[in-house]
């Protein structure tokens, strides 16, 4: 008589799902957060990160130094990620957000927007 164990089957299924996830068979969601800051010398810096809390901490610190930032913008992308490509895709999405902010805030709009709060 053959002994059948659900526990062994569940462990095998979990391991199979883990392998499929590692190979990029499931969608992954990337959330990138960004803002632009303008300094007293007129220089504009754009920041993008996947760490929302770190960005808000940075903005709070900048306010103490009287450097003002735009509201935080979030870009979310979802898709399959081939094995070993996660970091490259993350960098590409960050770059996309930086370019979006640059287009949005060019031509003096950023100066005008931040000056309205003073």
Short mmCIF file of C-alpha atoms in Angstrom, two decimals, residues 2-118:
data_model
loop_
_atom_site.label_atom_id
_atom_site.label_comp_id
_atom_site.label_asym_id
_atom_site.label_seq_id
_atom_site.Cartn_x
_atom_site.Cartn_y
_atom_site.Cartn_z
CA UNK A 2 1.38 3.41 -1.04
CA UNK A 3 1.52 6.16 1.52
CA UNK A 4 0.35 9.56 0.22
CA UNK A 5 1.16 12.70 2.15
CA UNK A 6 -0.46 16.08 1.51
CA UNK A 7 2.35 17.73 3.43
CA UNK A 8 5.01 16.47 1.00
CA UNK A 9 2.90 17.54 -1.98
CA UNK A 10 2.39 21.02 -0.47
CA UNK A 11 6.11 21.40 0.16
CA UNK A 12 6.88 20.40 -3.45
CA UNK A 13 4.24 22.83 -4.79
CA UNK A 14 5.63 25.67 -2.66
CA UNK A 15 9.15 24.91 -3.92
CA UNK A 16 7.90 24.88 -7.53
CA UNK A 17 6.19 28.24 -7.08
CA UNK A 18 9.39 29.63 -5.52
CA UNK A 19 11.41 28.48 -8.53
CA UNK A 20 8.88 29.97 -10.96
CA UNK A 21 8.98 33.30 -9.10
CA UNK A 22 12.79 33.31 -9.20
CA UNK A 23 12.65 32.75 -12.97
CA UNK A 24 10.28 35.69 -13.49
CA UNK A 25 7.10 33.78 -14.28
CA UNK A 26 4.94 36.09 -12.15
CA UNK A 27 4.31 39.81 -12.40
CA UNK A 28 6.30 42.08 -10.12
CA UNK A 29 5.16 45.56 -9.10
CA UNK A 30 7.65 48.42 -8.88
CA UNK A 31 6.64 51.64 -7.12
CA UNK A 32 9.05 54.55 -7.57
CA UNK A 33 8.70 57.86 -5.74
CA UNK A 34 10.25 61.14 -6.79
CA UNK A 35 10.40 64.87 -6.18
CA UNK A 36 12.26 67.90 -7.41
CA UNK A 37 14.03 70.41 -5.16
CA UNK A 38 15.22 73.89 -5.97
CA UNK A 39 18.13 75.40 -4.11
CA UNK A 40 18.86 79.07 -3.39
CA UNK A 41 21.42 79.17 -6.21
CA UNK A 42 18.64 78.17 -8.64
CA UNK A 43 19.86 74.62 -9.20
CA UNK A 44 17.18 71.98 -9.52
CA UNK A 45 17.76 68.43 -8.35
CA UNK A 46 15.48 65.51 -9.15
CA UNK A 47 15.34 62.44 -6.92
CA UNK A 48 13.77 59.03 -7.49
CA UNK A 49 13.76 56.07 -5.15
CA UNK A 50 11.82 52.93 -4.35
CA UNK A 51 11.99 53.83 -0.65
CA UNK A 52 9.05 56.16 0.03
CA UNK A 53 9.90 56.74 3.70
CA UNK A 54 13.49 57.72 2.90
CA UNK A 55 12.26 60.28 0.38
CA UNK A 56 9.88 61.86 2.92
CA UNK A 57 12.69 61.94 5.52
CA UNK A 58 14.91 63.66 2.94
CA UNK A 59 12.20 66.24 2.19
CA UNK A 60 11.73 66.98 5.91
CA UNK A 61 15.48 67.50 6.29
CA UNK A 62 15.54 69.78 3.25
CA UNK A 63 12.75 71.92 4.71
CA UNK A 64 14.89 72.50 7.81
CA UNK A 65 17.57 73.84 5.47
CA UNK A 66 14.98 76.00 3.64
CA UNK A 67 15.15 73.94 0.49
CA UNK A 68 11.68 73.35 -0.90
CA UNK A 69 10.51 70.33 -2.84
CA UNK A 70 7.59 69.52 -5.07
CA UNK A 71 4.92 67.09 -3.92
CA UNK A 72 5.99 63.47 -4.22
CA UNK A 73 5.11 61.79 -7.51
CA UNK A 74 4.61 58.03 -7.69
CA UNK A 75 5.13 55.87 -10.76
CA UNK A 76 3.97 52.25 -10.61
CA UNK A 77 4.90 49.66 -13.21
CA UNK A 78 3.94 46.01 -13.21
CA UNK A 79 5.28 43.18 -15.35
CA UNK A 80 7.29 40.03 -15.60
CA UNK A 81 10.94 40.32 -14.65
CA UNK A 82 13.40 37.87 -16.16
CA UNK A 83 15.87 36.30 -13.78
CA UNK A 84 18.69 38.69 -12.88
CA UNK A 85 17.00 41.76 -14.43
CA UNK A 86 15.24 43.24 -11.40
CA UNK A 87 17.86 45.89 -10.64
CA UNK A 88 18.16 47.00 -14.26
CA UNK A 89 14.39 47.33 -14.64
CA UNK A 90 14.23 49.27 -11.36
CA UNK A 91 16.86 51.70 -12.67
CA UNK A 92 14.98 52.11 -15.97
CA UNK A 93 11.75 52.97 -14.14
CA UNK A 94 13.59 55.47 -11.93
CA UNK A 95 15.03 57.09 -15.04
CA UNK A 96 11.56 57.24 -16.61
CA UNK A 97 10.22 59.06 -13.53
CA UNK A 98 13.15 61.48 -13.52
CA UNK A 99 12.52 62.32 -17.17
CA UNK A 100 8.80 62.78 -16.48
CA UNK A 101 9.52 65.21 -13.64
CA UNK A 102 12.04 67.11 -15.74
CA UNK A 103 9.48 67.60 -18.53
CA UNK A 104 6.80 68.55 -16.01
CA UNK A 105 8.90 71.15 -14.19
CA UNK A 106 10.94 72.67 -17.00
CA UNK A 107 10.53 76.21 -18.38
CA UNK A 108 10.42 77.94 -15.01
CA UNK A 109 7.31 76.16 -13.76
CA UNK A 110 9.21 74.76 -10.79
CA UNK A 111 10.47 78.20 -9.72
CA UNK A 112 6.96 79.62 -9.93
CA UNK A 113 5.37 76.70 -8.07
CA UNK A 114 7.81 76.75 -5.17
CA UNK A 115 7.73 80.55 -4.88
CA UNK A 116 3.95 80.43 -4.35
CA UNK A 117 4.55 78.82 -0.95
CA UNK A 118 6.78 81.67 0.27
#
